[in-house]
CSV table of C-alpha atoms in Angstrom, one decimal:
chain,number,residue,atom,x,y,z
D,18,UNK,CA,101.9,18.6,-110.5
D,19,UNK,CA,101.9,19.9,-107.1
D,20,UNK,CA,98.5,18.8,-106.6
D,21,UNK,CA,99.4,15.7,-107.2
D,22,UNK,CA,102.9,15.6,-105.0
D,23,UNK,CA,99.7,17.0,-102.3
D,24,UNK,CA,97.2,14.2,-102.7
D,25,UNK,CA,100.2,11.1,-102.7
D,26,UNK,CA,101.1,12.6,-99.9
D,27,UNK,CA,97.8,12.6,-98.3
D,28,UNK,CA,96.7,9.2,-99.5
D,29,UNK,CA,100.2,7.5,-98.3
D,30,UNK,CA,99.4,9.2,-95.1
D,31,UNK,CA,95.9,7.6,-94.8
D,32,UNK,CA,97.4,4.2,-95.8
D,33,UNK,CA,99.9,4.8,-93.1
D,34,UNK,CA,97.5,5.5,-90.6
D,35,UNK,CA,95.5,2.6,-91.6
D,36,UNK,CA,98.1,0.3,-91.1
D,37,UNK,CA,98.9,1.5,-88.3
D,38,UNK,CA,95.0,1.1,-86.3
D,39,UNK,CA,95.2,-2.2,-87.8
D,40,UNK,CA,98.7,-3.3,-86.4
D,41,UNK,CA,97.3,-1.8,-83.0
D,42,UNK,CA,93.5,-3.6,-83.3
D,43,UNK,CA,95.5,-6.8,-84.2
D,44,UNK,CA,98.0,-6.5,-81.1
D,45,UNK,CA,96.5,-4.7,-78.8
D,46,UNK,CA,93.0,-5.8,-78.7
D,47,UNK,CA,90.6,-7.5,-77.2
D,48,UNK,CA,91.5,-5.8,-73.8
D,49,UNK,CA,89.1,-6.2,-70.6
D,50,UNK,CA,91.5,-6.5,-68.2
D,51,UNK,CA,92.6,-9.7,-66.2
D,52,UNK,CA,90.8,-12.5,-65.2
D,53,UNK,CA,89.5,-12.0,-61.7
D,54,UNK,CA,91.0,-14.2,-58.8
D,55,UNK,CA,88.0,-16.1,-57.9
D,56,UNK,CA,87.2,-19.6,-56.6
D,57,UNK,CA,83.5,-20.6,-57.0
D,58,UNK,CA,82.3,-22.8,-54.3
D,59,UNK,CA,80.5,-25.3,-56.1
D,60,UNK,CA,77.0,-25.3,-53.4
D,61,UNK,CA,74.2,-27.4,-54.1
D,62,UNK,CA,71.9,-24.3,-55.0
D,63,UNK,CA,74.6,-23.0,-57.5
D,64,UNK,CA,74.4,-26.1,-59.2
D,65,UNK,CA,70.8,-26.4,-59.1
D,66,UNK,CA,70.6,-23.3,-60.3
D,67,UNK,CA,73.2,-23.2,-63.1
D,68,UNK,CA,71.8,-25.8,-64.6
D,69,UNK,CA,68.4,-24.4,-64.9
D,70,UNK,CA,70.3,-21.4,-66.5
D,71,UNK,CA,72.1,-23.4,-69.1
D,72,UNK,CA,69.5,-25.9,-70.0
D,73,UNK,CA,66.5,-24.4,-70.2
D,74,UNK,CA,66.9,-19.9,-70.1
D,75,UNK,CA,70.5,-19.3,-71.4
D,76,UNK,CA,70.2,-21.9,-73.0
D,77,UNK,CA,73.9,-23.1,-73.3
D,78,UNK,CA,73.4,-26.4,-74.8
D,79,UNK,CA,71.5,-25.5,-77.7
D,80,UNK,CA,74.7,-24.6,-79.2
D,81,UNK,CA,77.2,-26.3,-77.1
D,82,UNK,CA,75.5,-30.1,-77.5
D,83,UNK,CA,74.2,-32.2,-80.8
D,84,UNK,CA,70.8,-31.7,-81.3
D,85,UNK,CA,68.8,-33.9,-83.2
D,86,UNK,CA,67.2,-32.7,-86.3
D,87,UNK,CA,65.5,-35.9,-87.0
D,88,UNK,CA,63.6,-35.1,-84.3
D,89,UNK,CA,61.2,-31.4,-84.3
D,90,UNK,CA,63.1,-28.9,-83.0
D,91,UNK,CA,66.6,-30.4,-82.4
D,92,UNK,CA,66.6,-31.3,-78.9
D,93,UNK,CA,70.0,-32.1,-77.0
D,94,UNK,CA,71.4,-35.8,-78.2
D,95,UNK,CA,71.8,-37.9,-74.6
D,96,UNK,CA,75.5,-37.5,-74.2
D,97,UNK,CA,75.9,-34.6,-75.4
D,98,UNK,CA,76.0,-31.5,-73.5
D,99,UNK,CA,79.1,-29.4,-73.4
D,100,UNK,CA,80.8,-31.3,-76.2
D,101,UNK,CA,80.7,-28.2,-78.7
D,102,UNK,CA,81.6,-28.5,-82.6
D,103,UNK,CA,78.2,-27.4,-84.1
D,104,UNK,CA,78.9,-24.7,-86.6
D,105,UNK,CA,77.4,-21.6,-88.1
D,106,UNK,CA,78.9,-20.6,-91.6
D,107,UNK,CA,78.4,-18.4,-94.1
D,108,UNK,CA,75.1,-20.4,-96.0
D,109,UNK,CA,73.6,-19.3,-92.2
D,110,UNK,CA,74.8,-16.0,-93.0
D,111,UNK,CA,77.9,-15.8,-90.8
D,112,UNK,CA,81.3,-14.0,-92.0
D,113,UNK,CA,83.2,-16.7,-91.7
D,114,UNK,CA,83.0,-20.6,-89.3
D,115,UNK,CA,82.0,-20.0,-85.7
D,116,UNK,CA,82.5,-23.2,-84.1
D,117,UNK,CA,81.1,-23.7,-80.8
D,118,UNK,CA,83.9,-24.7,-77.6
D,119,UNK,CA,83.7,-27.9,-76.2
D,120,UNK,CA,83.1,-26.3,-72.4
D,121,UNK,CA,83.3,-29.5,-70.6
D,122,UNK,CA,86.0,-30.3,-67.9
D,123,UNK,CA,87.7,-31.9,-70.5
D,124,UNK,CA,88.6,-29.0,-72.8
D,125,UNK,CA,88.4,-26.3,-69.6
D,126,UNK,CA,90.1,-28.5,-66.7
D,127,UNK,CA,92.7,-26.3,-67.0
D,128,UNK,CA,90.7,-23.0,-66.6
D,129,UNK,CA,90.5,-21.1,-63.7
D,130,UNK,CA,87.1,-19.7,-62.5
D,131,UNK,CA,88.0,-16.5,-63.1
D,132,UNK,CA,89.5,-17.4,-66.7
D,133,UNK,CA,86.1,-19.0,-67.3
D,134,UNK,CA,84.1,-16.1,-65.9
D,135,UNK,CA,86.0,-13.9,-68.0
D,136,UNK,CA,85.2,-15.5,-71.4
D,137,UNK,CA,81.1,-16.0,-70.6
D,138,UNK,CA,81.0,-12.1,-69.7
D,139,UNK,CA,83.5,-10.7,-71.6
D,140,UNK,CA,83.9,-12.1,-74.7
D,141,UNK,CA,87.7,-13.3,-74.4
D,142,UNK,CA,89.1,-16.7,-73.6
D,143,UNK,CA,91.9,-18.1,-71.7
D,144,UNK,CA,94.9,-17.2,-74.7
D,145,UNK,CA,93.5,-13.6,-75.0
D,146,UNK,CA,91.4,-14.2,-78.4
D,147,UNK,CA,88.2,-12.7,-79.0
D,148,UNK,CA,85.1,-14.7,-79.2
D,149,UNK,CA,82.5,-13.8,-81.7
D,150,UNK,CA,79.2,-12.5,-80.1
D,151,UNK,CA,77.1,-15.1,-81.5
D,152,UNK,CA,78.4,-16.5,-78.1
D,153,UNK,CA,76.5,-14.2,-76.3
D,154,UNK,CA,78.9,-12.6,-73.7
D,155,UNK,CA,77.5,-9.4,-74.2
D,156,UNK,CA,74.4,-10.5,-73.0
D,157,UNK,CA,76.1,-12.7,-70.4
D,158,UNK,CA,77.8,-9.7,-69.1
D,159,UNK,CA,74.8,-7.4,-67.8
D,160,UNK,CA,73.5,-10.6,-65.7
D,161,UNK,CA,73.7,-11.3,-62.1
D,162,UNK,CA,77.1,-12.4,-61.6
D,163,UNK,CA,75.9,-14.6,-58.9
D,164,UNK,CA,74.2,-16.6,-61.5
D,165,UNK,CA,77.1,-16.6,-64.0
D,166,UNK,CA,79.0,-18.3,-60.8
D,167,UNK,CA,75.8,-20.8,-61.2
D,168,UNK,CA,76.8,-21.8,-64.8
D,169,UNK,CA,80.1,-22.1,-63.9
D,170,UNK,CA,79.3,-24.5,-60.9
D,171,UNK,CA,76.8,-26.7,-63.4
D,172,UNK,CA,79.8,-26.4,-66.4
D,173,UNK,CA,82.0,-27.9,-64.2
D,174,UNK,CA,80.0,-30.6,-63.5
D,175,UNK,CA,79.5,-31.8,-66.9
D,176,UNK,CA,81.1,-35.3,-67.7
D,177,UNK,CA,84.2,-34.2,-69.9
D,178,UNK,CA,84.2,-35.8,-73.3
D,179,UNK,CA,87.2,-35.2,-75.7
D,180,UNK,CA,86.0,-34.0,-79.0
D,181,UNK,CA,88.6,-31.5,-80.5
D,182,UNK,CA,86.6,-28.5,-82.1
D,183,UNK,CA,88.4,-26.8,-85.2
D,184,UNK,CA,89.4,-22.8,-84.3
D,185,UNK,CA,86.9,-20.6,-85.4
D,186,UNK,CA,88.1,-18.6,-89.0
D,187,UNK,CA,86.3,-15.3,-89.4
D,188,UNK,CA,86.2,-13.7,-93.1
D,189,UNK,CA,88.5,-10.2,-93.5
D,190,UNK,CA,87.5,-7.5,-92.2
D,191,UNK,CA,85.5,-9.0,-89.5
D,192,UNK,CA,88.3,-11.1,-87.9
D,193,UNK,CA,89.8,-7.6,-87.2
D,194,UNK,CA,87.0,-5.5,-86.4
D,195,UNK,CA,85.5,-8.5,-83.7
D,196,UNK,CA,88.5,-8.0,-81.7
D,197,UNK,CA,87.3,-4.4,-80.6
D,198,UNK,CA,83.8,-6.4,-79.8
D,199,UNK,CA,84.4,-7.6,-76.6
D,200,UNK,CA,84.2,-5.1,-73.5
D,201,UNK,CA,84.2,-5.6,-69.2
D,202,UNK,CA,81.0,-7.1,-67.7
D,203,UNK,CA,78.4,-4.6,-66.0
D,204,UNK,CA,76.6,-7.0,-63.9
D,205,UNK,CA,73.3,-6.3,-63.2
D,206,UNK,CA,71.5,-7.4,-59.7
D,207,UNK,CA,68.8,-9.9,-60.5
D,208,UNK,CA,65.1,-7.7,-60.7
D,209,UNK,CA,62.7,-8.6,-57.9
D,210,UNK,CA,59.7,-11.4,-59.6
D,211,UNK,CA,57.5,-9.1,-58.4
D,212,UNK,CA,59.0,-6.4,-61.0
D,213,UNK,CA,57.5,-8.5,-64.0
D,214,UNK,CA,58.6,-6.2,-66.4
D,215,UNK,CA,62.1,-5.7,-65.4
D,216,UNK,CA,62.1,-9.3,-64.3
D,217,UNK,CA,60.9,-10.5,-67.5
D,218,UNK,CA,63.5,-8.5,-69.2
D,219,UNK,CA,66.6,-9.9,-67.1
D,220,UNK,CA,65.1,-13.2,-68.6
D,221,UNK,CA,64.7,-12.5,-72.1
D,222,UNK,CA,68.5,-10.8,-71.9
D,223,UNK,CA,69.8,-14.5,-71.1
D,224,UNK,CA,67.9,-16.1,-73.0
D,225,UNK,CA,69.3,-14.4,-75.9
D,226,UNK,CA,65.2,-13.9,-78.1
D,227,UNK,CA,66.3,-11.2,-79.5
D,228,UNK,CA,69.4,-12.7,-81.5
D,229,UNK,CA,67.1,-14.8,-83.2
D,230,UNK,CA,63.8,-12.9,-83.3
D,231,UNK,CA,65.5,-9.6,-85.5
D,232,UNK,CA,66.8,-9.6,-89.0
D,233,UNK,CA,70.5,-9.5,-89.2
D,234,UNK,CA,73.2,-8.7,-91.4
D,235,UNK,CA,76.9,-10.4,-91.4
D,236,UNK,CA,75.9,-11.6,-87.9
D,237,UNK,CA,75.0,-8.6,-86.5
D,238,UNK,CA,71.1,-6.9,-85.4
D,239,UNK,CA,69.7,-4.6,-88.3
D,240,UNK,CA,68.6,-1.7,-85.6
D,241,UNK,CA,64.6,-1.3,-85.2
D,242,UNK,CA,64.3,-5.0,-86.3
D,243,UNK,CA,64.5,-6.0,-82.9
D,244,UNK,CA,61.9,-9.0,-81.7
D,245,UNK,CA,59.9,-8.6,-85.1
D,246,UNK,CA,61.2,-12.2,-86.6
D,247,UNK,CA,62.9,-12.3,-90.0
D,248,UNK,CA,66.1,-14.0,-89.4
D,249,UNK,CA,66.6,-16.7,-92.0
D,250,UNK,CA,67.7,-20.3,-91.7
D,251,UNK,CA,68.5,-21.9,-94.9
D,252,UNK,CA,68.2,-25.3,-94.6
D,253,UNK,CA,68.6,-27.8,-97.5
D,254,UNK,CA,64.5,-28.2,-97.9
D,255,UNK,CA,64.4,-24.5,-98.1
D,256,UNK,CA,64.2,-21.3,-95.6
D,257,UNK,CA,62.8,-21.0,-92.1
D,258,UNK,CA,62.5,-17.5,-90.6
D,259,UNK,CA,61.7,-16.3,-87.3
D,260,UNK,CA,58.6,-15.1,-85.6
D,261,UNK,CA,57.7,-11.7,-85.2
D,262,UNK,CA,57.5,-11.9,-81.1
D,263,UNK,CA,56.1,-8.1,-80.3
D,264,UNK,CA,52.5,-7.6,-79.7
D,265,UNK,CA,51.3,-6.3,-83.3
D,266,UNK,CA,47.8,-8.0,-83.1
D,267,UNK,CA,48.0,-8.9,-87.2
D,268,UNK,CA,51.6,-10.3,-87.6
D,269,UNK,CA,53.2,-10.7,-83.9
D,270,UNK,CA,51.8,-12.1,-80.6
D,271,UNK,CA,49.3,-9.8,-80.2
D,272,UNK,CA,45.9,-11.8,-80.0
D,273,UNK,CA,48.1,-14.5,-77.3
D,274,UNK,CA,46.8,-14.4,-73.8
D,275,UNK,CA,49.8,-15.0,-71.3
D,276,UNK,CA,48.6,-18.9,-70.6
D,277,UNK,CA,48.7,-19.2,-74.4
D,278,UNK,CA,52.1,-17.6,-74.4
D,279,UNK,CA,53.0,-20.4,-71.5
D,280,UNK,CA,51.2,-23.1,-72.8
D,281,UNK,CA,52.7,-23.0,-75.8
D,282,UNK,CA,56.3,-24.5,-74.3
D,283,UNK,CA,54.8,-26.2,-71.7
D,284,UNK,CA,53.4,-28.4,-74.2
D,285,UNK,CA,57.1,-29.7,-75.3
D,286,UNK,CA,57.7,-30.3,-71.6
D,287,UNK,CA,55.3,-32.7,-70.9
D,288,UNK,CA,55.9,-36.6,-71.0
D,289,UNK,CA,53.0,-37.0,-73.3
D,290,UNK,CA,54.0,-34.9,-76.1
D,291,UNK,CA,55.9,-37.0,-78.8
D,292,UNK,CA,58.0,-34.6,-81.1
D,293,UNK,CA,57.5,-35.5,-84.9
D,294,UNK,CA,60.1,-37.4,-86.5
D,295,UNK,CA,61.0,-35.3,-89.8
D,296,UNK,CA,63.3,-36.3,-92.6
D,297,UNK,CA,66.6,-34.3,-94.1
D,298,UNK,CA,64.1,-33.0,-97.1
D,299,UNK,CA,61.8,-31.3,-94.3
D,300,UNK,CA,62.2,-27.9,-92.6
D,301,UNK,CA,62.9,-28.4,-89.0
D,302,UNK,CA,62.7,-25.0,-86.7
D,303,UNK,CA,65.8,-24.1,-84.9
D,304,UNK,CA,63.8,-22.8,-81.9
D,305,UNK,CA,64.9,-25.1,-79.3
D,306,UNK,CA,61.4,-25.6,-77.5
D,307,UNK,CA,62.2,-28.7,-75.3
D,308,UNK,CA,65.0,-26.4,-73.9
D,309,UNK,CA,62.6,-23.2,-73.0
D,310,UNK,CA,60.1,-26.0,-72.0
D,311,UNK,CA,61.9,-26.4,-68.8
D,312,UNK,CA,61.5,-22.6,-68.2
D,313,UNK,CA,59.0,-22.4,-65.2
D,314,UNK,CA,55.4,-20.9,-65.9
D,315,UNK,CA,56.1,-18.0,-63.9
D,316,UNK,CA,59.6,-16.8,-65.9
D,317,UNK,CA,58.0,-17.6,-69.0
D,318,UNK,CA,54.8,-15.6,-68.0
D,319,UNK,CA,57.4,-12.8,-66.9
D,320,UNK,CA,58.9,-13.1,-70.5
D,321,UNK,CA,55.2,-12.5,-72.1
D,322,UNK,CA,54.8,-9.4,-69.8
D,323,UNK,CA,57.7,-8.0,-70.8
D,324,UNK,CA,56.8,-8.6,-74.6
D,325,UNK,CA,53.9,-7.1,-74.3
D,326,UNK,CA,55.9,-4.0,-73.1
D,327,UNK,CA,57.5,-3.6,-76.4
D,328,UNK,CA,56.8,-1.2,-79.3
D,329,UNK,CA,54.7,-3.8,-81.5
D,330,UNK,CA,56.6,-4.0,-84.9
D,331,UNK,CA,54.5,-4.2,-87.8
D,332,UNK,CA,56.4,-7.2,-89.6
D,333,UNK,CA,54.8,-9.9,-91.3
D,334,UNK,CA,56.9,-12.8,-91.7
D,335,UNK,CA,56.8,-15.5,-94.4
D,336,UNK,CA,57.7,-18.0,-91.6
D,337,UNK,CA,58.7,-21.0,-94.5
D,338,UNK,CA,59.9,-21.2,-97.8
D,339,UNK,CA,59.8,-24.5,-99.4
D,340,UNK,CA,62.3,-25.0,-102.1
């Protein structure tokens, strides 16, 4: 009987504590401080600049636009950019709906720089609410903040367009636990192009490869899957998975020269190449390659030689599944 007065005890004390580091995650957290007191002059070369960033290496609109899937590879509908609203649910394999912002001037006219700045590199927005890392502010957050000052000049610049997106609703106990996700920026100087290895590595950091290329589970990386493909994409046709990017010379990259490597999305950026029109019934791959296409040759060559650094993961990858 005493055992048993022990153990209530103990488990009402573990419920208790429990309830407590949950009434603390869900009032106290996210925390990264306050939203630096900064006003970004919005030069010419910042713009230029940000808008390579967001269009073609971070990427930006390739979540944060329409894309057209009756065209290969769901490039950016004319019109579009900024306007937010696509969503990744749980037949994607998300806990939850992630709904990506509306970022133009419309929806973040009221944002300060530094409000801005704080959600891209830290993970929380102007009312203090977490973001969920599929935006990828962790990412964001070890680049030059020079060029994060670039995205916000370009982001600014976008033509506002009013298209309320619904709040994104995260399944229990994720919606508690990605409040303790986000953490302060450590900006990282830009690597000298010379550097190819570390400069190639600043660029596959904002461009986010790894997100895609690795297996993951309830949104998040499986460790030691990183860059050897597997990620699935159900679509109604059936299942696309990513490539397996590392060097293994039988299931990755490995028998690629570098001008393959940079061939390979140059091809989507010239005027020549007309994308494949595909129907609802066909797979279509999420890779946006008209996007990367506007990558120059010598970051994307920069990307292959910091690839080829890699451990080479031995992965084969059943790229489609046709239902």
């Amino acid at each position: 009987m005493k055992i048993l007065k022990i153990l209530g005890i103990v488990i009402a004390f573990v419920i208790l504590l429990a309830f407590a580091g949950g009434l603390y995650i869900n009032s106290a957290l996210p925390d990264t401080g306050a939203a630096a007191v900064v006003k970004i002059e919005p030069t010419p070369a910042r713009l230029a600049r940000g808008r390579y960033l967001a269009n073609h290496v971070a990427a930006c609109m390739d979540c944060h636009g329409t894309r057209n899937w009756a065209l290969f590879s769901g490039p950016p509908l004319s019109g579009s950019l900024g306007k937010g609203g696509e969503v990744f649910d749980q037949n994607m394999g998300f806990p939850g709906k992630i709904y990506a912002a509306n970022i133009t001037p419309h929806a973040l006219g009221n944002w300060t720089d530094g409000e801005i700045l704080k959600a891209i590199t830290t993970g929380v927005n102007k009312d203090g609410k977490a973001l969920f890392p599929l935006m990828g502010y962790q990412r964001f957050g070890k680049m030059d903040k020079e060029d994060i000052y670039s995205i916000i000049t370009y982001i600014r610049s976008l033509n506002p367009i009013q298209n309320e997106v619904p709040n994104t609703e995260l399944d229990f106990p994720v919606s508690l636990i990605n409040k303790m996700s986000p953490k302060p920026a450590d900006f990282q100087k830009i690597p000298a192009m010379q550097d190819t290895v570390k400069y190639g590595a600043y660029l596959v950091n904002a461009a986010g490869c790894v997100d895609c290329h690795s297996k993951m589970d309830k949104g998040a990386i499986i460790a030691g899957t990183e860059f050897g493909g597997g990620m699935e994409f159900k679509q109604p046709a059936g299942t696309i998975r990513s490539s397996n990017i590392t060097m293994h010379k039988t299931n990755g990259l490995g028998n690629w020269t570098k001008e393959m490597f940079v061939q390979k999305f140059k091809l989507y950026a010239d005027s020549t190449t007309k994308l494949p029109t595909l129907a609802k019934t066909d797979l279509n791959t999420p890779m946006p390659w008209t996007m990367y296409a506007g990558m120059t040759s010598n970051d994307l060559a920069a990307i292959y030689t910091y690839l080829k650094s890699l451990k080479p993961l031995d992965n084969k990858v059943e790229v489609r599944t046709i239902l």
